[in-house]
Amino acid sequence: MSAALHLAYRPKTLEDLVGQPYVKVTLASAIANKQIAPAYLFTGPRGTGKTSTARIFAKSLNCLESKKPTVNPCGQCQSCRSIESSNSLDVSEIDAASHNGVDDARELVERSSFAPVAGRYRIFILDECHQLTTQSQNALLKCIEEPPAHVVFVLCTTEAHKVLPTITSRTQRFEFRALSIGTITTQLRKVAVSEEISLGDDALSAIARIVNGGLRDALQLLSQVRLLGEDVTANQVIEMAGGTTEAELLAIVEAIAAGNTLQLLQSARELVDAGKTPMLILNSLLQTYRDLLVLQSAPKEQNLLTGIVSYRQLKSLAAKWSFDTLDLVLAQLHKAELQLRQSINAGVWLEVCLLNLMSATQSQAQPIFPKLSTTTAEPTLNKIWHSAIDTAKSNNRMLLSKATLVKLDGSKAILEVAPTYLEKFEANKEAIARLLQRVTQHPKPITVFIRTAANANGKSNRRLSA
């Protein structure tokens, strides 16, 4: 049993690289066609394979079992083994965070003039190259642009925006993307089977959701989880990672939905007392409400969910709020996140944020008008239509004022307009329907019909155009 899974399952060849098909194909083609650039820039989130790919690339260029650069390095020759163990004389891995000065850069330029000892190329891998000072980046500029023929630079960074544009423009840039939850789960399942780790699909999925697209972090967490020595559950994974469990989040969300102030404050306080930071709680809620909004828009797309609350629970919760209410909640959570970063007493501010959130959702949940099951009286129709105009965007109010709401029966609405406006209202029926549904808080979509008002002879055209 390996001590560190992220090291034991580090990719050894480009074929082993997970979740980066564009990088894999492009580098393989460059090696096969001998089109080796003098400098490469690998950018992307942590744990997505940048440094591992740089090592694989170095092995491909310097493998001694092949007479030329190869896509499939042997992994057994002296060059491949020394690169794997970071002891190669021809491949230098440099931590830019601790070697970021001008003198370090000048020394690197001097070393680049030496011929390779055993391999074909001298390769310099600069990890976290954004840590280099501006002066040291400028010192490397000329060498990176026109290095000796036997030199290749590979710059790796998680913050590409901090690398000077003059450096970036002289490199071939490869974007390493965060891995999808499905990709990470599939890889973790393979490792769990190989290492005989007893883990259910829910626990694997929980690990994949926690690590934000980094396979290395996922494997490190799996290394910890296997020490539990039992059938690991999703809640155990979340607790070990210091996150909020599904039950804890549901307690807060359900308290907000029910308007239960005591339960809301108690649930929040219990989480804080358990060592969960207010920012962690807020971010977990943000993910949960984001998933609820996704379900409102695409009820069957489970693969789009990113939070830890299950699809079954989310589906039940989604029925309690409208799309607009969830949209309001997300806007308030985003605003609260910014305020929380500047707060001295984060725990108290979290409670204030949650109470404001509950107040806002409760006011949104109250229908502005009673449930419409029979034909609405004319005075109420005027009130409804004026409210709809008031809540519309300012640039649409003038057009909406040209219509009259003449009937609202259940989920059917009839608008009357002058013939000159008929085409414009017909083109915007769906938007008007959503506006009326929002104002009336009707549970079902409203169908809008448009008809023309009195014609030139003073007679009303009663035929519906829809």
PDB file of C-alpha atoms in Angstrom, residues 147-258:
ATOM      1  CA  PRO A 147      18.135  30.270 -25.820  1.00  0.00           C
ATOM      2  CA  PRO A 148      20.899  27.968 -27.070  1.00  0.00           C
ATOM      3  CA  ALA A 149      19.594  25.263 -29.401  1.00  0.00           C
ATOM      4  CA  HIS A 150      19.896  22.592 -26.700  1.00  0.00           C
ATOM      5  CA  VAL A 151      17.863  24.504 -24.056  1.00  0.00           C
ATOM      6  CA  VAL A 152      14.119  24.296 -23.324  1.00  0.00           C
ATOM      7  CA  PHE A 153      12.342  26.351 -20.657  1.00  0.00           C
ATOM      8  CA  VAL A 154       9.080  25.174 -19.065  1.00  0.00           C
ATOM      9  CA  LEU A 155       7.425  27.809 -16.874  1.00  0.00           C
ATOM     10  CA  CYS A 156       4.621  26.608 -14.589  1.00  0.00           C
ATOM     11  CA  THR A 157       2.228  28.951 -12.777  1.00  0.00           C
ATOM     12  CA  THR A 158      -1.168  29.127 -11.109  1.00  0.00           C
ATOM     13  CA  GLU A 159      -1.343  32.899 -11.659  1.00  0.00           C
ATOM     14  CA  ALA A 160      -0.570  33.619 -15.299  1.00  0.00           C
ATOM     15  CA  HIS A 161      -1.673  37.255 -14.980  1.00  0.00           C
ATOM     16  CA  LYS A 162       1.412  37.924 -12.820  1.00  0.00           C
ATOM     17  CA  VAL A 163       3.796  36.775 -15.555  1.00  0.00           C
ATOM     18  CA  LEU A 164       5.050  39.678 -17.664  1.00  0.00           C
ATOM     19  CA  PRO A 165       3.324  39.913 -21.071  1.00  0.00           C
ATOM     20  CA  THR A 166       6.786  40.117 -22.635  1.00  0.00           C
ATOM     21  CA  ILE A 167       7.555  36.656 -21.185  1.00  0.00           C
ATOM     22  CA  THR A 168       4.162  35.191 -22.106  1.00  0.00           C
ATOM     23  CA  SER A 169       4.453  36.370 -25.710  1.00  0.00           C
ATOM     24  CA  ARG A 170       7.736  34.473 -26.099  1.00  0.00           C
ATOM     25  CA  THR A 171       6.339  31.121 -24.947  1.00  0.00           C
ATOM     26  CA  GLN A 172       3.897  28.526 -26.176  1.00  0.00           C
ATOM     27  CA  ARG A 173       1.057  28.738 -23.666  1.00  0.00           C
ATOM     28  CA  PHE A 174      -0.867  25.659 -22.493  1.00  0.00           C
ATOM     29  CA  GLU A 175      -3.986  26.066 -20.361  1.00  0.00           C
ATOM     30  CA  PHE A 176      -4.527  23.282 -17.815  1.00  0.00           C
ATOM     31  CA  ARG A 177      -8.203  23.264 -16.909  1.00  0.00           C
ATOM     32  CA  ALA A 178      -9.790  22.272 -13.608  1.00  0.00           C
ATOM     33  CA  LEU A 179     -10.993  18.666 -13.902  1.00  0.00           C
ATOM     34  CA  SER A 180     -14.702  17.921 -13.909  1.00  0.00           C
ATOM     35  CA  ILE A 181     -16.343  16.145 -10.983  1.00  0.00           C
ATOM     36  CA  GLY A 182     -17.030  13.141 -13.213  1.00  0.00           C
ATOM     37  CA  THR A 183     -13.397  12.889 -14.352  1.00  0.00           C
ATOM     38  CA  ILE A 184     -12.055  13.086 -10.792  1.00  0.00           C
ATOM     39  CA  THR A 185     -14.619  10.558  -9.523  1.00  0.00           C
ATOM     40  CA  THR A 186     -13.698   8.088 -12.267  1.00  0.00           C
ATOM     41  CA  GLN A 187      -9.979   8.385 -11.477  1.00  0.00           C
ATOM     42  CA  LEU A 188     -10.569   8.070  -7.720  1.00  0.00           C
ATOM     43  CA  ARG A 189     -12.649   4.942  -8.281  1.00  0.00           C
ATOM     44  CA  LYS A 190      -9.772   3.336 -10.214  1.00  0.00           C
ATOM     45  CA  VAL A 191      -7.321   4.177  -7.438  1.00  0.00           C
ATOM     46  CA  ALA A 192      -9.716   2.988  -4.713  1.00  0.00           C
ATOM     47  CA  VAL A 193     -10.152  -0.368  -6.453  1.00  0.00           C
ATOM     48  CA  SER A 194      -6.400  -0.728  -7.005  1.00  0.00           C
ATOM     49  CA  GLU A 195      -5.593   0.146  -3.372  1.00  0.00           C
ATOM     50  CA  GLU A 196      -8.551  -1.828  -1.952  1.00  0.00           C
ATOM     51  CA  ILE A 197     -10.046   1.244  -0.284  1.00  0.00           C
ATOM     52  CA  SER A 198     -13.691   0.742   0.725  1.00  0.00           C
ATOM     53  CA  LEU A 199     -15.476   3.847  -0.525  1.00  0.00           C
ATOM     54  CA  GLY A 200     -19.011   4.331  -1.857  1.00  0.00           C
ATOM     55  CA  ASP A 201     -19.938   6.464  -4.859  1.00  0.00           C
ATOM     56  CA  ASP A 202     -21.350   9.192  -2.583  1.00  0.00           C
ATOM     57  CA  ALA A 203     -18.028   9.469  -0.737  1.00  0.00           C
ATOM     58  CA  LEU A 204     -16.050   9.555  -3.987  1.00  0.00           C
ATOM     59  CA  SER A 205     -18.349  12.233  -5.342  1.00  0.00           C
ATOM     60  CA  ALA A 206     -17.959  14.226  -2.108  1.00  0.00           C
ATOM     61  CA  ILE A 207     -14.165  14.197  -2.495  1.00  0.00           C
ATOM     62  CA  ALA A 208     -14.459  15.310  -6.126  1.00  0.00           C
ATOM     63  CA  ARG A 209     -16.742  18.223  -5.196  1.00  0.00           C
ATOM     64  CA  ILE A 210     -14.542  19.423  -2.333  1.00  0.00           C
ATOM     65  CA  VAL A 211     -11.258  19.723  -4.243  1.00  0.00           C
ATOM     66  CA  ASN A 212     -12.366  22.272  -6.864  1.00  0.00           C
ATOM     67  CA  GLY A 213     -11.002  20.463  -9.907  1.00  0.00           C
ATOM     68  CA  GLY A 214      -7.570  19.431  -8.566  1.00  0.00           C
ATOM     69  CA  LEU A 215      -6.755  15.726  -8.902  1.00  0.00           C
ATOM     70  CA  ARG A 216      -3.692  15.976  -6.663  1.00  0.00           C
ATOM     71  CA  ASP A 217      -5.790  17.380  -3.807  1.00  0.00           C
ATOM     72  CA  ALA A 218      -8.350  14.632  -4.416  1.00  0.00           C
ATOM     73  CA  LEU A 219      -5.715  11.900  -4.130  1.00  0.00           C
ATOM     74  CA  GLN A 220      -4.271  13.471  -0.980  1.00  0.00           C
ATOM     75  CA  LEU A 221      -7.729  13.538   0.601  1.00  0.00           C
ATOM     76  CA  LEU A 222      -8.260   9.922  -0.462  1.00  0.00           C
ATOM     77  CA  SER A 223      -4.974   9.070   1.326  1.00  0.00           C
ATOM     78  CA  GLN A 224      -6.413  10.529   4.528  1.00  0.00           C
ATOM     79  CA  VAL A 225      -9.836   8.961   4.124  1.00  0.00           C
ATOM     80  CA  ARG A 226      -8.474   5.421   3.768  1.00  0.00           C
ATOM     81  CA  LEU A 227      -6.953   5.699   7.260  1.00  0.00           C
ATOM     82  CA  LEU A 228     -10.481   5.508   8.707  1.00  0.00           C
ATOM     83  CA  GLY A 229     -10.355   1.792   7.948  1.00  0.00           C
ATOM     84  CA  GLU A 230     -14.080   1.303   7.334  1.00  0.00           C
ATOM     85  CA  ASP A 231     -16.794   1.896   4.751  1.00  0.00           C
ATOM     86  CA  VAL A 232     -16.391   5.643   4.428  1.00  0.00           C
ATOM     87  CA  THR A 233     -19.492   7.817   3.972  1.00  0.00           C
ATOM     88  CA  ALA A 234     -19.850  11.197   2.281  1.00  0.00           C
ATOM     89  CA  ASN A 235     -20.405  12.894   5.652  1.00  0.00           C
ATOM     90  CA  GLN A 236     -17.147  11.467   7.005  1.00  0.00           C
ATOM     91  CA  VAL A 237     -15.300  12.791   3.967  1.00  0.00           C
ATOM     92  CA  ILE A 238     -16.813  16.246   4.403  1.00  0.00           C
ATOM     93  CA  GLU A 239     -16.084  16.297   8.138  1.00  0.00           C
ATOM     94  CA  MET A 240     -12.474  15.223   7.532  1.00  0.00           C
ATOM     95  CA  ALA A 241     -12.066  17.999   4.959  1.00  0.00           C
ATOM     96  CA  GLY A 242     -13.554  20.523   7.399  1.00  0.00           C
ATOM     97  CA  GLY A 243     -16.617  21.228   5.257  1.00  0.00           C
ATOM     98  CA  THR A 244     -20.330  21.519   6.026  1.00  0.00           C
ATOM     99  CA  THR A 245     -22.417  18.353   5.693  1.00  0.00           C
ATOM    100  CA  GLU A 246     -25.677  18.003   3.800  1.00  0.00           C
ATOM    101  CA  ALA A 247     -27.696  17.786   7.032  1.00  0.00           C
ATOM    102  CA  GLU A 248     -26.098  20.980   8.393  1.00  0.00           C
ATOM    103  CA  LEU A 249     -26.832  22.919   5.225  1.00  0.00           C
ATOM    104  CA  LEU A 250     -30.381  21.601   5.005  1.00  0.00           C
ATOM    105  CA  ALA A 251     -31.068  22.745   8.574  1.00  0.00           C
ATOM    106  CA  ILE A 252     -30.178  26.330   7.598  1.00  0.00           C
ATOM    107  CA  VAL A 253     -31.957  26.313   4.236  1.00  0.00           C
ATOM    108  CA  GLU A 254     -35.140  24.794   5.676  1.00  0.00           C
ATOM    109  CA  ALA A 255     -35.128  27.318   8.534  1.00  0.00           C
ATOM    110  CA  ILE A 256     -34.907  30.131   5.973  1.00  0.00           C
ATOM    111  CA  ALA A 257     -37.752  28.587   3.961  1.00  0.00           C
ATOM    112  CA  ALA A 258     -39.955  28.197   7.054  1.00  0.00           C
TER     113      ALA A 258
END
